[in-house]
Amino acid sequence: MICPKCGKENPENTRNCSECGTALTVPPSEWGGIEEGRVAAFVGNNQPYYVTKWKMMKGTGSKVSWNWCGFLLSTYWLMYRKLYVVAAIKFVADIILSMLGTLGTVVSLALWVCMGLFGNYLYFQHMEKCLREADLLNEGERAVYLSKKGGTTIVPVVILLVLYVGLILLIGIGVAALLGANYYY
């Protein structure tokens, strides 16, 4: 991959130029029926990582590819990457599973592992769907649609974190109130 700034030849799948440190993007070409330039524009942050993972998955025909953020931060990573429906399902599942004791913990851990294994695939499916839907729009609408659906966002992550902490506090206050009413008297 040639650096657009200094012209240095870098190995394939390199994120930054070894000479000047400039972020490298995957050169536009047809890949999986979608132009890589559009993939890069949709993904935004960390696009070399995702393009590399998706190419490996396409090459092997596998839906499995490890994603550490998907594993460690699953619901928050889904929100950050704008997979809101899956994030909402995962959030509700986490709440329900937290009430089931040991069984819930085991199932929750299994879901985390699944997010690590299939997170890149879920994100690819989301990206592919959004790009195909954008193709049905006129040029002006397409840019607005892709800016809404693509890239990353931190605001929903912060909102989700505040909601989660608030929910834990409310439950804790409720439990303390129930136990405390009998404990002190």
Short mmCIF file of C-alpha atoms in Angstrom, two decimals:
data_model
loop_
_atom_site.label_atom_id
_atom_site.label_comp_id
_atom_site.label_asym_id
_atom_site.label_seq_id
_atom_site.Cartn_x
_atom_site.Cartn_y
_atom_site.Cartn_z
CA MET A 1 0.00 0.00 0.00
CA ILE A 2 1.50 3.35 -1.06
CA CYS A 3 1.25 6.30 1.32
CA PRO A 4 -0.68 9.18 -0.28
CA LYS A 5 1.41 11.74 1.62
CA CYS A 6 5.05 10.65 1.27
CA GLY A 7 4.83 7.89 -1.37
CA LYS A 8 6.46 5.22 0.83
CA GLU A 9 5.54 1.62 -0.02
CA ASN A 10 4.02 -0.11 3.02
CA PRO A 11 2.98 -3.73 3.54
CA GLU A 12 -0.68 -4.61 2.85
CA ASN A 13 -3.12 -4.09 5.74
CA THR A 14 -0.84 -1.53 7.40
CA ARG A 15 -2.84 1.07 9.30
CA ASN A 16 -0.28 3.89 9.26
CA CYS A 17 2.64 4.75 7.02
CA SER A 18 5.93 3.50 8.49
CA GLU A 19 7.69 6.63 7.19
CA CYS A 20 5.40 9.58 8.06
CA GLY A 21 2.64 8.02 10.19
CA THR A 22 -0.21 9.03 7.87
CA ALA A 23 -3.34 6.88 8.23
CA LEU A 24 -3.59 4.57 5.22
CA THR A 25 -6.87 3.62 3.62
CA VAL A 26 -7.61 0.65 1.48
CA PRO A 27 -7.43 1.61 -2.20
CA PRO A 28 -10.81 1.72 -3.94
CA SER A 29 -11.67 -1.43 -5.87
CA GLU A 30 -14.61 -3.76 -6.19
CA TRP A 31 -14.96 -6.07 -3.27
CA GLY A 32 -17.95 -8.24 -2.49
CA GLY A 33 -20.03 -6.24 -4.98
CA ILE A 34 -19.35 -3.01 -3.07
CA GLU A 35 -16.68 -0.45 -3.89
CA GLU A 36 -14.10 -0.37 -1.10
CA GLY A 37 -14.08 3.41 -1.12
CA ARG A 38 -17.74 3.36 -0.10
CA VAL A 39 -16.97 0.76 2.57
CA ALA A 40 -14.22 3.00 3.96
CA ALA A 41 -16.52 6.04 3.91
CA PHE A 42 -19.27 4.12 5.72
CA VAL A 43 -17.05 2.56 8.39
CA GLY A 44 -15.03 5.68 9.16
CA ASN A 45 -12.80 5.03 12.17
CA ASN A 46 -10.70 1.87 11.97
CA GLN A 47 -11.72 0.94 8.42
CA PRO A 48 -8.47 -0.94 7.59
CA TYR A 49 -9.20 -3.32 10.49
CA TYR A 50 -12.75 -4.07 9.35
CA VAL A 51 -11.89 -4.36 5.65
CA THR A 52 -9.10 -6.81 6.51
CA LYS A 53 -11.38 -8.89 8.74
CA TRP A 54 -14.21 -8.88 6.18
CA LYS A 55 -11.87 -9.90 3.36
CA MET A 56 -10.62 -12.84 5.44
CA MET A 57 -14.20 -13.83 6.21
CA LYS A 58 -15.21 -13.59 2.54
CA GLY A 59 -12.11 -15.57 1.52
CA THR A 60 -12.81 -18.40 3.94
CA GLY A 61 -16.60 -18.24 3.71
CA SER A 62 -16.76 -17.96 7.49
CA LYS A 63 -18.96 -15.73 9.63
CA VAL A 64 -16.49 -15.99 12.50
CA SER A 65 -13.81 -13.37 13.12
CA TRP A 66 -12.69 -12.27 16.58
CA ASN A 67 -13.49 -8.71 17.67
CA TRP A 68 -12.16 -7.71 21.09
CA CYS A 69 -14.43 -4.66 21.35
CA GLY A 70 -17.43 -6.81 20.47
CA PHE A 71 -16.44 -9.20 23.24
CA LEU A 72 -15.45 -6.78 26.00
CA LEU A 73 -17.86 -3.91 25.31
CA SER A 74 -20.57 -5.69 23.32
CA THR A 75 -23.63 -3.47 23.86
CA TYR A 76 -21.54 -0.29 23.93
CA TRP A 77 -19.60 -1.31 20.81
CA LEU A 78 -22.89 -2.01 19.02
CA MET A 79 -24.15 1.48 19.94
CA TYR A 80 -20.84 3.07 18.91
CA ARG A 81 -21.10 1.39 15.50
CA LYS A 82 -24.83 2.32 15.19
CA LEU A 83 -26.28 -1.19 15.34
CA TYR A 84 -29.06 0.10 17.56
CA VAL A 85 -31.57 -2.74 17.22
CA VAL A 86 -29.03 -5.43 18.10
CA ALA A 87 -27.74 -3.23 20.94
CA ALA A 88 -31.26 -2.84 22.35
CA ILE A 89 -31.83 -6.60 22.22
CA LYS A 90 -28.47 -7.24 23.90
CA PHE A 91 -29.18 -4.59 26.57
CA VAL A 92 -32.57 -6.11 27.46
CA ALA A 93 -31.05 -9.61 27.44
CA ASP A 94 -28.30 -8.44 29.81
CA ILE A 95 -30.87 -7.02 32.21
CA ILE A 96 -32.98 -10.19 32.16
CA LEU A 97 -29.93 -12.45 32.48
CA SER A 98 -28.62 -10.45 35.44
CA MET A 99 -31.72 -11.54 37.36
CA LEU A 100 -31.22 -15.25 36.75
CA GLY A 101 -28.25 -15.89 39.03
CA THR A 102 -25.60 -18.37 37.93
CA LEU A 103 -27.49 -19.54 34.85
CA GLY A 104 -27.87 -15.92 33.73
CA THR A 105 -24.16 -15.31 34.26
CA VAL A 106 -23.22 -18.35 32.16
CA VAL A 107 -25.61 -17.38 29.35
CA SER A 108 -24.42 -13.76 29.51
CA LEU A 109 -20.80 -14.89 29.18
CA ALA A 110 -21.81 -17.04 26.20
CA LEU A 111 -23.42 -13.96 24.60
CA TRP A 112 -20.22 -11.97 25.14
CA VAL A 113 -18.23 -14.71 23.41
CA CYS A 114 -20.75 -14.78 20.55
CA MET A 115 -20.40 -11.01 20.15
CA GLY A 116 -16.63 -11.44 19.99
CA LEU A 117 -16.96 -14.18 17.38
CA PHE A 118 -19.78 -12.75 15.27
CA GLY A 119 -19.51 -8.98 15.88
CA ASN A 120 -17.60 -8.32 12.67
CA TYR A 121 -20.16 -10.33 10.72
CA LEU A 122 -23.07 -8.40 12.27
CA TYR A 123 -21.36 -5.13 11.45
CA PHE A 124 -20.68 -6.26 7.88
CA GLN A 125 -24.35 -7.20 7.42
CA HIS A 126 -25.40 -3.79 8.77
CA MET A 127 -22.97 -1.96 6.47
CA GLU A 128 -23.96 -3.97 3.42
CA LYS A 129 -27.69 -3.37 4.06
CA CYS A 130 -27.19 0.38 4.54
CA LEU A 131 -25.08 0.72 1.37
CA ARG A 132 -27.66 -1.19 -0.68
CA GLU A 133 -30.47 0.99 0.73
CA ALA A 134 -28.43 4.10 -0.06
CA ASP A 135 -28.16 2.96 -3.68
CA LEU A 136 -31.92 3.36 -4.00
CA LEU A 137 -31.75 7.06 -3.07
CA ASN A 138 -30.75 10.04 -5.19
CA GLU A 139 -27.26 11.50 -4.73
CA GLY A 140 -28.24 14.19 -2.20
CA GLU A 141 -30.35 11.86 -0.07
CA ARG A 142 -27.66 9.17 -0.23
CA ALA A 143 -25.02 11.33 1.47
CA VAL A 144 -27.39 12.30 4.29
CA TYR A 145 -28.55 8.69 4.74
CA LEU A 146 -25.00 7.32 4.89
CA SER A 147 -23.85 10.00 7.34
CA LYS A 148 -26.72 9.00 9.64
CA LYS A 149 -26.24 5.24 9.28
CA GLY A 150 -22.45 5.00 8.96
CA GLY A 151 -19.41 5.97 10.95
CA THR A 152 -19.37 6.00 14.70
CA THR A 153 -21.03 7.93 17.49
CA ILE A 154 -20.27 8.27 21.17
CA VAL A 155 -23.48 10.02 22.33
CA PRO A 156 -25.70 6.88 22.47
CA VAL A 157 -22.89 5.05 24.28
CA VAL A 158 -22.82 7.72 26.99
CA ILE A 159 -26.63 7.74 27.21
CA LEU A 160 -26.70 3.93 27.53
CA LEU A 161 -24.02 4.02 30.21
CA VAL A 162 -25.95 6.66 32.19
CA LEU A 163 -29.18 4.64 31.83
CA TYR A 164 -27.44 1.47 32.96
CA VAL A 165 -25.84 3.12 35.99
CA GLY A 166 -29.14 4.85 36.81
CA LEU A 167 -31.00 1.55 36.59
CA ILE A 168 -28.50 -0.12 38.92
CA LEU A 169 -28.80 2.76 41.38
CA LEU A 170 -32.59 2.63 41.31
CA ILE A 171 -32.61 -1.11 41.91
CA GLY A 172 -30.05 -0.70 44.68
CA ILE A 173 -32.05 2.08 46.35
CA GLY A 174 -35.24 0.03 46.05
CA VAL A 175 -33.64 -3.06 47.57
CA ALA A 176 -32.02 -0.98 50.32
CA ALA A 177 -35.36 0.66 51.09
CA LEU A 178 -37.11 -2.70 51.33
CA LEU A 179 -34.42 -4.25 53.50
CA GLY A 180 -33.71 -1.09 55.45
CA ALA A 181 -37.33 -0.59 56.54
CA ASN A 182 -37.22 -3.86 58.47
CA TYR A 183 -33.55 -3.82 59.41
CA TYR A 184 -33.49 -0.65 61.47
CA TYR A 185 -36.76 -1.17 63.33
#
